[in-house]
Amino acid sequence: MFGITFLCFLQGVEEPFLVAVDETDMINHLKEGILSRRRGIIRENAETFKIWKVFIPVNEYNKLRNPPVEIESGEELEGSQRITSIGEVRNEYIQVFMENPDSVIIPPTLTKQVKETDNKIKGLENKIQGLENKIQGLANIIQSVASIDGAGVEMDCYLEEICKLGVIKVSDELHIKKGYSEDPKPVKIGCRVIGIDNGIFTVTLIGYDEERKIITSLVLLEIWLLNKFNLDKQYRPKYYSRPDENIDIIRNGEDMGNVKKRYKELKK
């Protein structure tokens, strides 16, 4: 039989110490050997202790002293295993750690799961932050569009009332056919309303393509139509004030007048 000496650490003592065993011994023999060195301090049955194969530099033993102990790399050993399962002796490393029965050990598998979960949580937090940034960006865009020429805020506030009064209905055509400035450039573009829900329109272009667009304000409707026909707000009338003066309603082939005019008629 050959003697083997391992540098061990028992939780609850101050420093690591050497324990000699035979290579034919079992892990239970090592546990008894560790406790026999410290019987004056700890008087427990060896069966109540768990033992770990670790690989920790001797100058880092402080991480093993107090609970909870986080075993970053290691393997729990069973009492019936052979001593040789610990591996080759490395004098400059603590190779055996035995916990106290009342202490808390965080095994490497749980440590890995905790770190992976933490990374997932951080990833989700980053995604949520990204979504919040996008939402804020969209809110800023809507706010900037809604405030064009000072008309948007008022328009957004009364769209629902326009729908309730029947100023604009499903199947109506909404046309811009004013003499926009800069040449002046004549503009004749339009769309058809195919859905209305709480003041929000769904429209499709007339005689261009079948793209559908959800509209939440007349400002957005006008800008969308201008953009679809490669126009810009510079083509608005010189004394432009509000989009409902420039959007005409065509219902069953009859010109109902512009949105502002029709609204005033039904509001009486």
Tab-separated table of C-alpha atoms in Angstrom:
chain	number	residue	atom	x	y	z
A	1	MET	CA	0.000	0.000	0.000
A	2	PHE	CA	1.203	3.477	-0.818
A	3	GLY	CA	0.444	6.527	1.247
A	4	ILE	CA	-1.158	9.576	-0.349
A	5	THR	CA	-1.334	12.995	1.267
A	6	PHE	CA	-4.003	15.523	0.230
A	7	LEU	CA	-4.314	19.142	1.213
A	8	CYS	CA	-7.775	19.388	2.752
A	9	PHE	CA	-10.050	22.059	4.144
A	10	LEU	CA	-12.808	21.539	6.708
A	11	GLN	CA	-15.347	24.311	6.908
A	12	GLY	CA	-15.259	25.914	10.314
A	13	VAL	CA	-11.488	25.771	10.799
A	14	GLU	CA	-9.001	28.492	10.054
A	15	GLU	CA	-6.547	26.952	7.594
A	16	PRO	CA	-6.119	24.012	5.204
A	17	PHE	CA	-4.205	20.969	6.494
A	18	LEU	CA	-2.679	17.732	5.179
A	19	VAL	CA	-4.320	14.327	5.627
A	20	ALA	CA	-2.569	11.051	4.728
A	21	VAL	CA	-4.476	7.988	3.496
A	22	ASP	CA	-3.680	4.760	1.647
A	23	GLU	CA	-4.389	4.564	-2.050
A	24	THR	CA	-6.649	1.566	-1.407
A	25	ASP	CA	-8.816	3.511	1.068
A	26	MET	CA	-12.325	4.758	0.387
A	27	ILE	CA	-13.559	8.329	0.664
A	28	ASN	CA	-15.168	7.455	4.018
A	29	HIS	CA	-11.676	6.750	5.364
A	30	LEU	CA	-10.595	10.215	4.235
A	31	LYS	CA	-13.604	11.783	5.954
A	32	GLU	CA	-12.681	10.033	9.202
A	33	GLY	CA	-9.093	11.147	8.760
A	34	ILE	CA	-10.146	14.761	8.345
A	35	LEU	CA	-12.398	14.673	11.417
A	36	SER	CA	-9.783	12.869	13.527
A	37	ARG	CA	-7.489	15.852	12.993
A	38	ARG	CA	-10.175	18.191	14.313
A	39	ARG	CA	-12.030	16.208	16.985
A	40	GLY	CA	-11.261	18.868	19.546
A	41	ILE	CA	-13.228	21.367	17.528
A	42	ILE	CA	-15.915	19.303	15.808
A	43	ARG	CA	-17.601	16.262	17.353
A	44	GLU	CA	-19.870	14.984	14.616
A	45	ASN	CA	-20.303	11.652	12.876
A	46	ALA	CA	-18.467	11.574	9.545
A	47	GLU	CA	-21.623	10.358	7.786
A	48	THR	CA	-23.280	13.726	8.327
A	49	PHE	CA	-20.593	15.554	6.353
A	50	LYS	CA	-20.460	15.970	2.600
A	51	ILE	CA	-17.119	15.992	0.864
A	52	TRP	CA	-16.070	17.561	-2.429
A	53	LYS	CA	-13.215	17.127	-4.842
A	54	VAL	CA	-12.016	20.668	-5.592
A	55	PHE	CA	-9.060	22.353	-7.215
A	56	ILE	CA	-8.440	25.627	-5.400
A	57	PRO	CA	-5.073	27.399	-5.034
A	58	VAL	CA	-3.956	27.266	-1.433
A	59	ASN	CA	-3.720	31.073	-1.242
A	60	GLU	CA	-7.464	31.313	-2.037
A	61	TYR	CA	-8.712	29.154	0.838
A	62	ASN	CA	-10.623	32.068	2.399
A	63	LYS	CA	-13.463	31.535	-0.095
A	64	LEU	CA	-14.131	28.179	1.646
A	65	ARG	CA	-14.273	29.450	5.205
A	66	ASN	CA	-17.789	30.838	5.640
A	67	PRO	CA	-21.206	29.825	4.303
A	68	PRO	CA	-22.501	29.939	1.727
A	69	VAL	CA	-19.602	28.344	-0.106
A	70	GLU	CA	-19.777	28.549	-3.888
A	71	ILE	CA	-17.959	25.624	-5.478
A	72	GLU	CA	-17.154	27.059	-8.900
A	73	SER	CA	-15.608	23.817	-10.119
A	74	GLY	CA	-15.789	20.581	-8.229
A	75	GLU	CA	-17.486	17.269	-7.754
A	76	GLU	CA	-19.302	15.858	-4.754
A	77	LEU	CA	-17.798	12.526	-3.664
A	78	GLU	CA	-19.604	9.501	-2.260
A	79	GLY	CA	-18.199	7.659	0.756
A	80	SER	CA	-17.972	4.399	-1.200
A	81	GLN	CA	-15.719	5.867	-3.895
A	82	ARG	CA	-12.023	5.050	-3.949
A	83	ILE	CA	-9.430	7.605	-2.900
A	84	THR	CA	-7.973	7.494	-6.388
A	85	SER	CA	-11.134	9.232	-7.676
A	86	ILE	CA	-9.682	12.485	-6.299
A	87	GLY	CA	-6.893	12.305	-8.855
A	88	GLU	CA	-3.198	13.080	-8.818
A	89	VAL	CA	-1.822	14.906	-5.787
A	90	ARG	CA	-1.140	18.595	-6.370
A	91	ASN	CA	0.541	20.025	-3.272
A	92	GLU	CA	-0.070	23.670	-4.160
A	93	TYR	CA	-3.842	23.135	-4.399
A	94	ILE	CA	-6.601	22.310	-1.931
A	95	GLN	CA	-8.053	19.132	-3.408
A	96	VAL	CA	-10.571	18.114	-0.750
A	97	PHE	CA	-13.232	20.253	0.883
A	98	MET	CA	-15.527	18.939	3.607
A	99	GLU	CA	-18.509	20.965	4.677
A	100	ASN	CA	-20.153	21.249	8.046
A	101	PRO	CA	-23.641	19.664	8.208
A	102	ASP	CA	-25.357	23.010	8.813
A	103	SER	CA	-23.527	24.932	6.103
A	104	VAL	CA	-24.796	25.833	2.639
A	105	ILE	CA	-22.984	24.659	-0.479
A	106	ILE	CA	-23.767	26.031	-3.907
A	107	PRO	CA	-22.714	23.317	-6.375
A	108	PRO	CA	-21.226	24.184	-9.780
A	109	THR	CA	-24.319	22.970	-11.663
A	110	LEU	CA	-26.542	25.365	-9.713
A	111	THR	CA	-23.970	28.145	-10.045
A	112	LYS	CA	-24.012	27.659	-13.813
A	113	GLN	CA	-27.828	27.687	-13.881
A	114	VAL	CA	-27.931	30.847	-11.780
A	115	LYS	CA	-25.446	32.579	-14.074
A	116	GLU	CA	-27.321	31.436	-17.188
A	117	THR	CA	-30.618	32.634	-15.711
A	118	ASP	CA	-29.010	35.923	-14.750
A	119	ASN	CA	-27.714	36.333	-18.318
A	120	LYS	CA	-31.172	35.560	-19.704
A	121	ILE	CA	-32.740	38.113	-17.358
A	122	LYS	CA	-30.180	40.712	-18.428
A	123	GLY	CA	-30.895	39.838	-22.066
A	124	LEU	CA	-34.627	40.290	-21.495
A	125	GLU	CA	-33.996	43.564	-19.680
A	126	ASN	CA	-31.961	44.770	-22.674
A	127	LYS	CA	-34.741	43.728	-25.069
A	128	ILE	CA	-37.352	45.473	-22.913
A	129	GLN	CA	-35.189	48.589	-22.825
A	130	GLY	CA	-34.829	48.374	-26.607
A	131	LEU	CA	-38.615	48.101	-27.003
A	132	GLU	CA	-39.122	51.029	-24.635
A	133	ASN	CA	-36.678	53.072	-26.710
A	134	LYS	CA	-38.514	52.136	-29.914
A	135	ILE	CA	-41.886	53.003	-28.362
A	136	GLN	CA	-40.511	56.321	-27.174
A	137	GLY	CA	-39.081	56.922	-30.642
A	138	LEU	CA	-42.463	56.215	-32.229
A	139	ALA	CA	-44.143	58.465	-29.688
A	140	ASN	CA	-41.710	61.246	-30.575
A	141	ILE	CA	-42.388	60.748	-34.278
A	142	ILE	CA	-46.160	60.847	-33.760
A	143	GLN	CA	-45.795	63.909	-31.573
A	144	SER	CA	-43.624	65.671	-34.145
A	145	VAL	CA	-45.997	64.789	-36.984
A	146	ALA	CA	-49.044	65.758	-34.968
A	147	SER	CA	-47.608	69.204	-34.281
A	148	ILE	CA	-46.892	70.132	-37.926
A	149	ASP	CA	-48.095	73.696	-38.550
A	150	GLY	CA	-49.852	73.603	-35.183
A	151	ALA	CA	-52.768	71.645	-36.637
A	152	GLY	CA	-52.176	68.051	-35.510
A	153	VAL	CA	-53.139	68.206	-31.862
A	154	GLU	CA	-56.577	69.576	-32.614
A	155	MET	CA	-57.084	67.114	-35.463
A	156	ASP	CA	-56.236	64.088	-33.319
A	157	CYS	CA	-58.627	65.189	-30.614
A	158	TYR	CA	-61.679	65.451	-32.834
A	159	LEU	CA	-61.288	62.505	-35.214
A	160	GLU	CA	-63.491	60.289	-33.045
A	161	GLU	CA	-66.208	62.963	-33.064
A	162	ILE	CA	-65.959	63.197	-36.866
A	163	CYS	CA	-66.716	59.479	-37.069
A	164	LYS	CA	-69.582	59.636	-34.573
A	165	LEU	CA	-71.204	62.472	-36.522
A	166	GLY	CA	-70.831	60.578	-39.782
A	167	VAL	CA	-68.619	63.231	-41.371
A	168	ILE	CA	-66.534	60.388	-42.814
A	169	LYS	CA	-67.988	56.932	-43.411
A	170	VAL	CA	-66.797	53.583	-44.702
A	171	SER	CA	-66.592	53.595	-48.544
A	172	ASP	CA	-66.092	57.379	-48.647
A	173	GLU	CA	-63.302	58.637	-50.880
A	174	LEU	CA	-60.994	61.276	-49.422
A	175	HIS	CA	-59.368	63.483	-52.041
A	176	ILE	CA	-56.764	66.181	-52.057
A	177	LYS	CA	-57.380	68.221	-55.188
A	178	LYS	CA	-56.252	71.688	-54.236
A	179	GLY	CA	-53.863	73.949	-56.069
A	180	TYR	CA	-50.753	73.399	-54.020
A	181	SER	CA	-48.104	76.087	-54.193
A	182	GLU	CA	-44.684	76.268	-55.792
A	183	ASP	CA	-45.794	76.538	-59.442
A	184	PRO	CA	-48.620	76.285	-58.308
A	185	LYS	CA	-48.622	72.534	-58.710
A	186	PRO	CA	-52.049	70.919	-59.154
A	187	VAL	CA	-52.589	67.893	-56.914
A	188	LYS	CA	-55.304	65.284	-57.345
A	189	ILE	CA	-54.751	62.262	-55.153
A	190	GLY	CA	-57.032	60.240	-52.927
A	191	CYS	CA	-57.894	57.136	-50.970
A	192	ARG	CA	-60.939	55.095	-49.994
A	193	VAL	CA	-62.003	54.426	-46.398
A	194	ILE	CA	-62.393	50.679	-45.882
A	195	GLY	CA	-62.702	50.610	-42.094
A	196	ILE	CA	-63.367	52.856	-39.080
A	197	ASP	CA	-62.778	51.896	-35.462
A	198	ASN	CA	-62.986	54.481	-32.661
A	199	GLY	CA	-61.754	57.302	-34.818
A	200	ILE	CA	-59.010	55.316	-36.513
A	201	PHE	CA	-59.319	54.892	-40.283
A	202	THR	CA	-58.086	52.122	-42.498
A	203	VAL	CA	-57.698	53.412	-46.050
A	204	THR	CA	-56.466	52.188	-49.417
A	205	LEU	CA	-55.174	54.252	-52.322
A	206	ILE	CA	-57.324	54.938	-55.388
A	207	GLY	CA	-55.908	54.160	-58.820
A	208	TYR	CA	-52.370	53.607	-57.591
A	209	ASP	CA	-51.912	50.381	-55.648
A	210	GLU	CA	-53.813	48.467	-53.017
A	211	GLU	CA	-51.632	49.363	-50.072
A	212	ARG	CA	-53.591	49.748	-46.880
A	213	LYS	CA	-52.784	52.309	-44.220
A	214	ILE	CA	-54.063	52.878	-40.695
A	215	ILE	CA	-54.643	56.587	-40.115
A	216	THR	CA	-54.893	58.174	-36.674
A	217	SER	CA	-55.037	61.842	-37.757
A	218	LEU	CA	-55.824	63.922	-40.819
A	219	VAL	CA	-52.301	65.314	-40.662
A	220	LEU	CA	-50.913	61.804	-41.075
A	221	LEU	CA	-53.385	61.088	-43.874
A	222	GLU	CA	-52.342	64.150	-45.845
A	223	ILE	CA	-48.623	63.530	-45.355
A	224	TRP	CA	-48.993	59.868	-46.332
A	225	LEU	CA	-50.826	60.795	-49.545
A	226	LEU	CA	-48.246	63.427	-50.429
A	227	ASN	CA	-45.396	60.973	-49.780
A	228	LYS	CA	-47.027	58.251	-51.878
A	229	PHE	CA	-47.063	60.622	-54.835
A	230	ASN	CA	-43.533	61.903	-54.183
A	231	LEU	CA	-44.769	65.296	-53.038
A	232	ASP	CA	-43.793	67.253	-49.990
A	233	LYS	CA	-45.508	69.657	-47.649
A	234	GLN	CA	-43.908	72.477	-49.650
A	235	TYR	CA	-46.739	71.890	-52.123
A	236	ARG	CA	-49.344	72.898	-49.588
A	237	PRO	CA	-51.302	76.089	-50.304
A	238	LYS	CA	-49.472	79.288	-49.467
A	239	TYR	CA	-51.916	80.134	-46.705
A	240	TYR	CA	-52.250	76.544	-45.508
A	241	SER	CA	-53.679	76.222	-42.008
A	242	ARG	CA	-55.215	72.798	-41.451
A	243	PRO	CA	-55.591	69.515	-43.402
A	244	ASP	CA	-59.376	69.225	-43.009
A	245	GLU	CA	-59.682	72.269	-45.306
A	246	ASN	CA	-57.737	70.438	-48.029
A	247	ILE	CA	-59.369	66.980	-47.825
A	248	ASP	CA	-62.647	66.623	-49.730
A	249	ILE	CA	-65.174	63.848	-49.128
A	250	ILE	CA	-66.700	62.038	-52.107
A	251	ARG	CA	-69.653	59.817	-51.195
A	252	ASN	CA	-71.343	57.686	-53.854
A	253	GLY	CA	-69.919	59.990	-56.518
A	254	GLU	CA	-71.209	63.169	-54.816
A	255	ASP	CA	-68.820	65.859	-53.587
A	256	MET	CA	-69.741	66.453	-49.929
A	257	GLY	CA	-67.247	69.309	-49.520
A	258	ASN	CA	-64.160	69.339	-47.358
A	259	VAL	CA	-63.993	67.717	-43.933
A	260	LYS	CA	-64.103	71.012	-42.058
A	261	LYS	CA	-67.196	72.225	-43.947
A	262	ARG	CA	-69.034	68.929	-43.549
A	263	TYR	CA	-68.199	68.812	-39.843
A	264	LYS	CA	-69.662	72.272	-39.254
A	265	GLU	CA	-72.841	71.323	-41.136
A	266	LEU	CA	-73.447	68.211	-39.041
A	267	LYS	CA	-72.421	69.897	-35.798
A	268	LYS	CA	-75.302	72.389	-35.977
